XYZ file of C-alpha atoms in Angstrom:
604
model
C 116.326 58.655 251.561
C 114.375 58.085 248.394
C 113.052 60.745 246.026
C 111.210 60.809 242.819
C 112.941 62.403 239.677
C 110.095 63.609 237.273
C 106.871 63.458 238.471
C 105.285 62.810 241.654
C 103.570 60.035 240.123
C 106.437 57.818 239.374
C 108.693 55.539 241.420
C 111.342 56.567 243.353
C 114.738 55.875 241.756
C 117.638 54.120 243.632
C 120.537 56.769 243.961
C 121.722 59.094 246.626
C 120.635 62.741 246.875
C 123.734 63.443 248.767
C 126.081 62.416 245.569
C 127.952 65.667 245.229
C 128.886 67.476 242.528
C 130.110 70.481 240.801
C 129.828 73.688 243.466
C 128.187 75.847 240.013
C 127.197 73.141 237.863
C 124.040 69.901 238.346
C 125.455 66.356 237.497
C 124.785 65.015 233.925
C 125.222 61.928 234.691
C 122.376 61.123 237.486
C 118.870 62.361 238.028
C 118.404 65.192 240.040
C 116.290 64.046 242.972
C 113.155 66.316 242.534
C 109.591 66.879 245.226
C 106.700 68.248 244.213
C 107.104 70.826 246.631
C 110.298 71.934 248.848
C 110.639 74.312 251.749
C 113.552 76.339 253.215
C 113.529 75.742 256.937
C 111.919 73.464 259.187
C 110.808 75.817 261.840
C 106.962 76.978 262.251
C 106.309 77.652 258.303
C 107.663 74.470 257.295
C 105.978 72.129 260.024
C 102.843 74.361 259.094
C 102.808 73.290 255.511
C 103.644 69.791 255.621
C 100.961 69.871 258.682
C 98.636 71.635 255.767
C 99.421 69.197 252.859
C 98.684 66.544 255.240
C 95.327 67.873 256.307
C 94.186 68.806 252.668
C 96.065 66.526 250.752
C 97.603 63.647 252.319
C 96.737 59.925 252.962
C 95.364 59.042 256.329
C 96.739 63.025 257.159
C 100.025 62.405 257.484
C 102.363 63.827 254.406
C 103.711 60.654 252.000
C 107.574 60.003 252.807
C 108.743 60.740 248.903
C 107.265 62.973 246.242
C 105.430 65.427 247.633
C 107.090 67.338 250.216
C 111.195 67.964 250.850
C 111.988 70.614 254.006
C 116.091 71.737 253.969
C 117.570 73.552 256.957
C 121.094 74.556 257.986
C 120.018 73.136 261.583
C 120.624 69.750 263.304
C 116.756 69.249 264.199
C 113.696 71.086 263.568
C 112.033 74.153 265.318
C 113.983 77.273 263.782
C 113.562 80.031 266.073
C 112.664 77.575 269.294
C 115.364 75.326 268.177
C 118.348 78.246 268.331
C 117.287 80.394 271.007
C 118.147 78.734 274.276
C 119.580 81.468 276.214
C 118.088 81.703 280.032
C 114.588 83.098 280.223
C 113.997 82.413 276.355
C 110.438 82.257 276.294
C 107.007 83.570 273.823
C 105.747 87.125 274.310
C 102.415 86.133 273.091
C 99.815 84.254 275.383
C 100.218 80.486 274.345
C 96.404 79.971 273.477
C 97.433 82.534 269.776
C 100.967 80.565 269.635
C 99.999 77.687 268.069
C 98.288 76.236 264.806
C 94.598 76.609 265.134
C 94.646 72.612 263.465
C 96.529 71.496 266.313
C 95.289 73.068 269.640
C 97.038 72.783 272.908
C 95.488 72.568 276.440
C 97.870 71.524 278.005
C 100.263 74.620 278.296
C 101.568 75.023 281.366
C 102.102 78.643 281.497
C 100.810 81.622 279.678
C 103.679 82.361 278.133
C 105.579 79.102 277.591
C 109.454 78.711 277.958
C 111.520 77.651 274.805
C 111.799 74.119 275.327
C 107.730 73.654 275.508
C 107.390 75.417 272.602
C 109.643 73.321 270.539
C 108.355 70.590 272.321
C 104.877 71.604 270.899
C 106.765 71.681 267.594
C 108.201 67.953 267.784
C 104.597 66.613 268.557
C 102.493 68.811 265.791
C 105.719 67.381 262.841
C 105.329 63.764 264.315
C 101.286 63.810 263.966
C 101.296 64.632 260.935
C 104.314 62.088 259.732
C 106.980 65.120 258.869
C 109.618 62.843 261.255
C 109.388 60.112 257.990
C 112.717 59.401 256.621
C 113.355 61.692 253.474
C 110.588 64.747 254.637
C 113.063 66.733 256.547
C 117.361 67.193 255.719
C 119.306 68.710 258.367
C 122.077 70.184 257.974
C 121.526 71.288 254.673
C 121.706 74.696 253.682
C 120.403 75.981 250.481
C 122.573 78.560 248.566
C 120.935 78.994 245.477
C 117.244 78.865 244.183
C 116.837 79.420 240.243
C 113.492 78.794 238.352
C 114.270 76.895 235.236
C 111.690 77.731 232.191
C 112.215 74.914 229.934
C 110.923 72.732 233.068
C 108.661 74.488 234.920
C 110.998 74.304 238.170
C 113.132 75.459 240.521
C 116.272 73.905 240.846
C 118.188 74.204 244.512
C 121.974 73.950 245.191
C 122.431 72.917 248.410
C 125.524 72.405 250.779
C 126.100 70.104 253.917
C 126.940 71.707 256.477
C 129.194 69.008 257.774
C 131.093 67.944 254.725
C 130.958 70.798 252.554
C 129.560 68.932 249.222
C 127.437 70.420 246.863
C 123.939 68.620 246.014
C 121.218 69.431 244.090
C 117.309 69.432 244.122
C 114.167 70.378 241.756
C 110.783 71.041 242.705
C 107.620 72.397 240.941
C 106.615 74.724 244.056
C 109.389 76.685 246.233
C 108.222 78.122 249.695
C 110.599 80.364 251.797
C 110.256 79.901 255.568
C 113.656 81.133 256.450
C 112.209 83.434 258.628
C 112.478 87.243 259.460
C 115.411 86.714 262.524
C 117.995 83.976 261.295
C 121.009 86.256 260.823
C 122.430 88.030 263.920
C 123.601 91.780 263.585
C 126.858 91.840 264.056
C 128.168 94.370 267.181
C 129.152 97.420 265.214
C 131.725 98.300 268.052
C 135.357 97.826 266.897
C 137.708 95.283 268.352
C 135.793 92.357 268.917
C 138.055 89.959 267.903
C 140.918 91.363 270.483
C 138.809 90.283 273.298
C 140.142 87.293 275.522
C 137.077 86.259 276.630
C 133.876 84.393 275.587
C 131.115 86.468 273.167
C 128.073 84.829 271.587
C 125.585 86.711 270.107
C 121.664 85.637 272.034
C 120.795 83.482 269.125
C 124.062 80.963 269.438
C 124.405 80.731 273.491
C 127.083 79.207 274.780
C 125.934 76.666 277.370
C 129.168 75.020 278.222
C 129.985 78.522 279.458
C 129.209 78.837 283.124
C 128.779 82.663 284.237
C 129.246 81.726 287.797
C 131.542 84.452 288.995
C 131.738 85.851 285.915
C 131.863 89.971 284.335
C 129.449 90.184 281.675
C 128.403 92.756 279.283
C 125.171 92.688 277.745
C 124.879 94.915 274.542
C 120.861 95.610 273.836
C 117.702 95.909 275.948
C 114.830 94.670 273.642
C 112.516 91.598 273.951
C 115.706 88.861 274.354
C 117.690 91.116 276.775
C 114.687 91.833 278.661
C 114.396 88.141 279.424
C 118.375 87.495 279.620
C 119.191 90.258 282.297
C 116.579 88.584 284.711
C 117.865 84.960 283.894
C 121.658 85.469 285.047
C 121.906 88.531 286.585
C 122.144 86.184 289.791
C 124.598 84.325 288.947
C 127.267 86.912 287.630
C 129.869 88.756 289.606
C 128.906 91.648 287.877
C 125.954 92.496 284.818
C 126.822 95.865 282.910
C 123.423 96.281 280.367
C 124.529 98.675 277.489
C 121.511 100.243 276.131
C 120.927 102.423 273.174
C 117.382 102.618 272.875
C 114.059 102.955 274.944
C 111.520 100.772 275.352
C 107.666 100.748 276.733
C 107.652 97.499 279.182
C 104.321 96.396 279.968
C 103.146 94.912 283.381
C 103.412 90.979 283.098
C 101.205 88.498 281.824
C 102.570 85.523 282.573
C 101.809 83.063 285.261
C 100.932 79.385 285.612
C 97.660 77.236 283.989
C 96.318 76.168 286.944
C 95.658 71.558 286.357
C 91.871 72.253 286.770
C 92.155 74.651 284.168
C 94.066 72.365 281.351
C 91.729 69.401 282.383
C 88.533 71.991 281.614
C 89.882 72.872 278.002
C 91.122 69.362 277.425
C 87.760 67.681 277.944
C 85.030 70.294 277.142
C 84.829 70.184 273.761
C 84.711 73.975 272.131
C 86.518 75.403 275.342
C 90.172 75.586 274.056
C 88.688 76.716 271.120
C 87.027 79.488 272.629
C 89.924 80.677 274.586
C 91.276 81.275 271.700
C 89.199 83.874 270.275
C 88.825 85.675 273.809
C 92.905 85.870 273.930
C 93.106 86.856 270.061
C 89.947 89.466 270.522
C 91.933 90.933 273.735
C 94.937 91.193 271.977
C 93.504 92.628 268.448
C 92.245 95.884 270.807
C 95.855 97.103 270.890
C 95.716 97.076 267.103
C 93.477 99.981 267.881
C 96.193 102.104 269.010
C 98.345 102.043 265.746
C 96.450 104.244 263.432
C 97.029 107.842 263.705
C 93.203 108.844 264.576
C 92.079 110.783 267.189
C 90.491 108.116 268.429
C 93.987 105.888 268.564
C 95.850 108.802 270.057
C 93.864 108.753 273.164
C 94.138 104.641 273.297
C 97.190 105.373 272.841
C 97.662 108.122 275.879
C 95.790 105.665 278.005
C 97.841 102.791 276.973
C 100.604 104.945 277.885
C 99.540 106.548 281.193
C 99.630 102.705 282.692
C 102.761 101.592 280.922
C 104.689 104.399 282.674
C 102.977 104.084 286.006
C 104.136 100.857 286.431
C 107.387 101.365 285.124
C 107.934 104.006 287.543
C 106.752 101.933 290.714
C 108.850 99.013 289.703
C 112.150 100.200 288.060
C 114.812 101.708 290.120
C 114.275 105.703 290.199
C 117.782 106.236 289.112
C 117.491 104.318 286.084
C 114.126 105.894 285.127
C 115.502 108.565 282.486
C 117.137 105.739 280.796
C 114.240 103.140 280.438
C 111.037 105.720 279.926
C 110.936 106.210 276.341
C 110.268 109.816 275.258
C 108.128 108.326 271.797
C 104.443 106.873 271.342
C 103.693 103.666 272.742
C 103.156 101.109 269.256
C 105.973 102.650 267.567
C 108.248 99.759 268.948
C 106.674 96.299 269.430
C 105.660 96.007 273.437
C 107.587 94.508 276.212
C 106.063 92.345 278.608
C 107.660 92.450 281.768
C 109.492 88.980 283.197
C 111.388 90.193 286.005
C 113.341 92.677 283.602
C 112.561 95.951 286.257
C 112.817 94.243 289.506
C 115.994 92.828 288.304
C 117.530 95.991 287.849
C 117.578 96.367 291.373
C 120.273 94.008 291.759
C 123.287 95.144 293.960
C 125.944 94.040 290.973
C 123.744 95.575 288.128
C 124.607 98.552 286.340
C 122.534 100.180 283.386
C 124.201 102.883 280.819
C 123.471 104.311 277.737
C 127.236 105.666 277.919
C 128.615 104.890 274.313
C 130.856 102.281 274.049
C 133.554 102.627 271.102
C 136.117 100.249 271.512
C 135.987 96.623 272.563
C 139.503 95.758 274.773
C 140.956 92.467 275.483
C 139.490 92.439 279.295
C 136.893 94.628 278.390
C 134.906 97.638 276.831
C 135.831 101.275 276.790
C 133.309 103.737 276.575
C 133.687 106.873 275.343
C 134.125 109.051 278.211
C 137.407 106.801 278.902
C 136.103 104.772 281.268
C 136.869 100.841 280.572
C 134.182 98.255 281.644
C 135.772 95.200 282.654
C 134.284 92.315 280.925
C 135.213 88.501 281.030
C 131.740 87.728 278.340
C 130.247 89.672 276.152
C 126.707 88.667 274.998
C 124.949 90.552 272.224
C 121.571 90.804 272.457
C 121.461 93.853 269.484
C 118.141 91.621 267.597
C 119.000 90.810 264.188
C 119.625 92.183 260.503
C 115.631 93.333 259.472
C 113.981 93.946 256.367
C 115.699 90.257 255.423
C 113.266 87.195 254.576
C 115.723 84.558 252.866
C 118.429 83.887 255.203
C 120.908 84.526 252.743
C 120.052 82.091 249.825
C 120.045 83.510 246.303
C 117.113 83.519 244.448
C 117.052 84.007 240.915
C 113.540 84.339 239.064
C 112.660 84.519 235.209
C 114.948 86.020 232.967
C 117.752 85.701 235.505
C 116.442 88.754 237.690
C 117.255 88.498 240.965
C 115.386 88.733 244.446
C 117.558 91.948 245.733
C 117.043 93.195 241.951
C 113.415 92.713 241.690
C 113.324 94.195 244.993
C 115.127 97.538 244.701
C 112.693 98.401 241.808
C 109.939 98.813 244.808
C 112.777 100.543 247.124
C 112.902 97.336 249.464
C 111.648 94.408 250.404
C 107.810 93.711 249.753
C 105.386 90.643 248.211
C 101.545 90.698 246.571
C 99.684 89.672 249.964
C 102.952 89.269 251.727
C 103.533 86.212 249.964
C 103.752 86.126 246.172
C 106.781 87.989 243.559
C 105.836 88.693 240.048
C 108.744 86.994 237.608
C 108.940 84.783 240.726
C 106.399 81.980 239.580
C 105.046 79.230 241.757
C 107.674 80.837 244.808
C 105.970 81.528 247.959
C 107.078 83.506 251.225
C 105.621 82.684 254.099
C 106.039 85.094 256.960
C 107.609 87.159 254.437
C 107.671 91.270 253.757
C 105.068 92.901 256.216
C 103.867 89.664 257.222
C 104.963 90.559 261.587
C 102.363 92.617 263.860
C 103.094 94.382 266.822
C 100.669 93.477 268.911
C 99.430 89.555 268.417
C 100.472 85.860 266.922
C 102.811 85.104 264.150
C 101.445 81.590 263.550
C 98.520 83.495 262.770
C 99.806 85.273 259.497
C 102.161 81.954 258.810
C 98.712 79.782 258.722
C 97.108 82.314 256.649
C 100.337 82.597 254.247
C 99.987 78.900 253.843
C 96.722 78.806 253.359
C 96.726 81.304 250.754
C 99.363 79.926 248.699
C 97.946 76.239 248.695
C 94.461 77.991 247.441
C 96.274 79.920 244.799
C 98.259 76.939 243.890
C 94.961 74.619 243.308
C 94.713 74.848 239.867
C 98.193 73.450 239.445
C 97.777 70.815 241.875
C 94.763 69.600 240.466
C 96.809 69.629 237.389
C 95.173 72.405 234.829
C 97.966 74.357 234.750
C 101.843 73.911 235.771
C 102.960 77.321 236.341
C 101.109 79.999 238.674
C 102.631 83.825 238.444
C 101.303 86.962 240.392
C 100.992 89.687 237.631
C 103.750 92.831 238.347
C 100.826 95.344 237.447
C 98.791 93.414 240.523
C 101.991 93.517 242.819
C 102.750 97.324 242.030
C 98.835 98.386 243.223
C 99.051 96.238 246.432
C 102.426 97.682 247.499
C 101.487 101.252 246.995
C 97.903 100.762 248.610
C 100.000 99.177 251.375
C 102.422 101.446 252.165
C 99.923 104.305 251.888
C 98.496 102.423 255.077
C 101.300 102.366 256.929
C 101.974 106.306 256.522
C 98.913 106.065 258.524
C 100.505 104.349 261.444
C 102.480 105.058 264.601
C 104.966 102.535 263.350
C 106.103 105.466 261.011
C 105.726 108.355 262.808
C 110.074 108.317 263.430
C 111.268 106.247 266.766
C 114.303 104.359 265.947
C 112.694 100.803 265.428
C 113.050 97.590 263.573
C 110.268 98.032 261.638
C 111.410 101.140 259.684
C 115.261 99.690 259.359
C 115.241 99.152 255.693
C 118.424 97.720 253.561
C 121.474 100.034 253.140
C 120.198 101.842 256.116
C 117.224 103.756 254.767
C 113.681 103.842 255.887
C 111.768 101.118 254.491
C 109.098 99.347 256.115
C 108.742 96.109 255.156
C 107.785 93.943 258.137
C 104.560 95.597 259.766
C 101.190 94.426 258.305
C 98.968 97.489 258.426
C 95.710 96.066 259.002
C 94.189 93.585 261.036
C 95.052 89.862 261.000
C 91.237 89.522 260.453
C 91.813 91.554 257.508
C 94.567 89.161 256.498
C 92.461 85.948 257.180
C 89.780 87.466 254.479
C 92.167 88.323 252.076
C 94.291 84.601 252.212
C 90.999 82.833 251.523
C 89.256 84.882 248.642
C 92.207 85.088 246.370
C 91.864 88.113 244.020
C 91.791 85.681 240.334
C 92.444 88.435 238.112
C 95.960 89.096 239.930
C 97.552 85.462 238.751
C 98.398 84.546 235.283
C 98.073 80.418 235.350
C 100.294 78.594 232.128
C 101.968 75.636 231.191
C 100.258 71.958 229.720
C 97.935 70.450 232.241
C 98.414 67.383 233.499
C 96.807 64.681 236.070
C 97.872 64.992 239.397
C 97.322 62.680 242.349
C 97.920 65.323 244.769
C 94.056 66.177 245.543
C 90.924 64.479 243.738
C 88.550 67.442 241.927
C 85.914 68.528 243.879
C 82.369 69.524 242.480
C 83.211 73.023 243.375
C 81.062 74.491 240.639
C 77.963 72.866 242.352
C 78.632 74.351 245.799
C 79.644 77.705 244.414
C 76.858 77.612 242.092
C 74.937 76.837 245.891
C 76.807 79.619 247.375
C 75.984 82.321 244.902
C 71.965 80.744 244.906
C 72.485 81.591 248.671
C 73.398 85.019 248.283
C 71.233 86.028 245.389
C 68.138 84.640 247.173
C 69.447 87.160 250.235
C 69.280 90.571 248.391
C 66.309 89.610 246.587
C 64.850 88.711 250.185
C 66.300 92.409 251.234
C 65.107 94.138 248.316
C 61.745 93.514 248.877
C 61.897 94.186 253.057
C 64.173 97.271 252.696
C 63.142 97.965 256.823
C 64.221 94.679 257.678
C 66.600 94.248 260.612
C 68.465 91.624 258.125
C 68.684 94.246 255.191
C 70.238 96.829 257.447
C 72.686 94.104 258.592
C 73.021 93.767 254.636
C 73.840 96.928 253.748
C 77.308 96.447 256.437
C 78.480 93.628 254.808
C 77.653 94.203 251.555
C 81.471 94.717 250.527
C 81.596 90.891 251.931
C 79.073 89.781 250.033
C 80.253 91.016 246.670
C 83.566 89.760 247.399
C 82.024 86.080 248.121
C 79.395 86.409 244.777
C 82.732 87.095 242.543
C 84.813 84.737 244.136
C 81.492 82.000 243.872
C 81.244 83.409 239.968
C 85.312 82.942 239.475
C 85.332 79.110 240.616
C 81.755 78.449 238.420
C 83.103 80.106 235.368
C 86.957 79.070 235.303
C 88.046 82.555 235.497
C 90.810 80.924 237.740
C 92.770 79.892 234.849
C 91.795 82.981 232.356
């Protein structure tokens, strides 16, 4: 692989990026190979970006092998979450016409819900059509420990480890964006004894194929989304399936079921069709939104929501197991189930559901606090993952040598300006980072938008008028308090025991659930708030994107808008004024942001 070492602009050098060096310490001797931009990950966010660069900025819209765009990831291939979750009945809980980039639109799903392996085969096309497969775009097996912006230069310098081998290399980039992720480190079982037991456990995350459960004891720990679809998947296979639950759950009757052909053909050759599916499935699934405030008007959604949850629980679940499934809390205060063949499964003659405690893991099995021992010959934990965590471990280090976990207990947890941007954190980016999930509707959704925010935001340097791009704290401080005064509002914090509320160190802290709309969000990642970002550094000329007349089209745009209220002022009884007067907060919003690119105020 070939990177540049200064500037985008010049020609790659001839050296090795994977010359290691000093574990603590960059080499003095070589250049450190250096991108324009680099990415942590190479699951959804990062295949999103590079997608995104190629679109807006790329040459014949696929991304340019060196220079512009380096993706690292501790994995042997790309796809993230749909790369390491393989366990039987891995599959979305979102309808596949949200899960998937809105650029890239697929009608040829097979099912509603598609299975893990046609998701990441979804994945492998979207990276390949837009030239992310290109020698020197994507390093496997490369995990980065440390991130630490460097002031002198204007970048962020990475130390990064192969996996493999162990060496130490090094990379610099201008622009740092996190995709690590919100689930890429496993809780670990918090039952004592674990490593006494003579059998085979794997957590969901890391399942053990080569293992065949033919015959087989096992003990699944968790009920949640992944053991919901595990239990189904080899409960007829083992001799005997023990579920230890903890927690309750509202499952939902299914969605799933096969795309007819005729159907796929339809959205694959009408033009507009797939396109339209897709805002059917998103407005369907933006009505349970409706059910998360704490209204009056939300409580009864919420009572009707919950009236047909439990029917159908009841008719489908076995009676006896009933007191241990029917949660006693709202429905919305835990993200919803949708059922698989979860309840009918528990029907099964070698099944057995408890919510007995279990305290001590055995060699041949689990013991449970009443003294009873569960025999056990695998244990698989499907307990989720550690929450309330966005970098997958890697140490970030900011201006002034503050720290990520530093910067972040001054707020009390986990948090970003627009779920994306750190102040002392300059030109860093999370995407699907602090309050970024929703409990009701697509990821990719808020990952496009993140992206898409952060590339507008990051213009000016692109184009090359600035070199540095830094939310301001005052700016961070306002949206974090105006944020989590929303989600007092919300069932997510009205007390069930739920991921959302699991902050660091064990304390209530919600930093994952967005608390408005992912319309909302859309509006807010493409009108960028100007005032909020302090831009620095010497300009300089940038191939990256070629200026656009923007001041002529805003200049247009604001034309287009003035003409409108002086249209309305003088027909107050118009239909159009009263129209007006609704989306008047809009219109404001679009005359300052047309005002901000005419006057520069981008850079002020």
């Amino acid at each position: 692989m070939t990177t540049a070492t200064t500037t985008i602009r010049q020609s790659p050098p001839t050296m090795s990026p994977s010359s290691p060096s000093s574990p603590t310490n960059p080499p003095t001797d070589t250049p450190i190979p250096y991108t324009f931009f680099a990415h942590i990950g190479t699951g959804i966010s990062g295949i999103c970006l590079g997608a995104t660069l190629a679109r807006w900025h790329g040459t014949g819209g696929v991304v340019p092998a060196t220079g512009l765009l380096r993706l690292f990831s501790r994995d042997a291939d790309l796809g993230g979450t749909w790369l390491r979750n393989t366990y039987p009945g891995a599959a979305c809980d979102v309808p596949s016409a949200l899960y998937s980039f809105s650029f890239a639109a697929n009608p040829d799903w097979s099912r509603v819900l598609p299975a893990q392996r046609e998701l990441l085969a979804y994945l492998r096309r979207v990276a390949r059509a837009y030239g992310l497969d290109a020698e020197g775009v994507m390093g496997f097996g490369r995990e980065v420990e440390r991130a630490e912006w460097i002031e002198e230069t204007a970048r962020w310098r990475l130390r990064v480890r192969e996996i493999e081998t162990g060496a130490v290399t090094w990379h610099e980039c201008s622009v740092l964006v996190s995709g690590a992720g919100q689930f890429t480190t496993p809780r670990p079982l918090d039952v004592p004894g674990v490593e006494s037991f003579r059998g085979e456990v794997w957590h969901s995350a890391r399942w053990r194929p080569d293992v065949d459960l033919t015959g087989k004891r096992v003990v699944v720990f968790g009920n949640g989304c992944t053991a919901a679809q595990i239990v189904p998947g080899i409960v007829g296979t083992t001799k005997h399936l023990t579920q230890v639950v903890r927690s309750k759950h509202w499952v939902y009757p299914p969605v799933d079921r096969a795309i007819p052909r005729w159907a796929r053909t339809l959205l694959g050759s009408v033009p507009g069709l797939a396109w339209l599916n897709r805002i059917i499935v998103y407005a369907v699934a933006e009505r349970d939104f409706h059910g998360f405030g704490m209204t009056r008007s939300a409580a009864r959604f919420r009572q009707m929501r919950r009236t047909q949850v439990e029917q159908y629980m009841r008719e489908t679940a076995p009676e006896k197991y009933h007191d241990l499934l029917i949660p006693d809390f709202e429905v919305g205060c835990k993200r919803r189930i949708f059922d698989s063949g979860y309840l009918e499964s528990l029907h099964a003659d070698n099944f057995t559901l408890t919510d007995a405690t279990p305290v001590e893991i055995l060699p041949n099995g689990v013991r449970m606090q009443s003294g009873e021992v569960v025999e056990a010959d695998v244990l698989v934990l499907a307990n989720g993952f550690t929450s309330n965590e966005y970098l997958g471990g890697v140490e970030l280090v900011g201006r002034g040598g503050e720290t990520v976990e530093q910067h972040w207990d001054s707020f009390g947890g986990p948090e970003a300006y627009n779920c994306t941007a750190l102040s002392g954190f300059p030109n860093f980016f999370l995407v699907m980072g602090p309050n970024t999930a929703t409990g009701h509707t697509s990821a990719i959704m808020g990952i496009e938008n993140g992206v898409n925010y952060a590339l507008r935001v990051l213009r000016p340097v692109l184009e090359g008028r600035a070199s540095v791009v830094c939310v301001k704290r005052a700016a961070e401080e306002a949206y974090v308090k105006r944020l989590h005064a929303a989600l007092d509002k919300t069932v997510w914090n009205t007390g069930c025991n739920s991921w959302y509320t699991r902050g660091p160190g064990g304390k209530t802290w919600n930093g994952m659930a967005y608390p408005w709309t992912q319309a909302y969000y859309w509006y807010s990642s493409l009108f960028p708030v100007w005032r909020d970002w302090e831009y620095s550094g010497k300009p300089s000329k940038s191939p990256l994107v070629k200026r656009r007349r923007s001041k002529f089209w805003a200049l247009g745009l604001f034309g287009l808008v003035g003409g409108l209220f002086a249209w309305v002022k003088a027909h107050p009884e118009s239909r159009l004024a009263s129209l007006m007067v609704a989306q008047i907060p809009l219109a404001l919003s679009v005359k300052q942001w047309a005002l901000g690119l005419f006057n520069g105020q981008a850079l002020k």
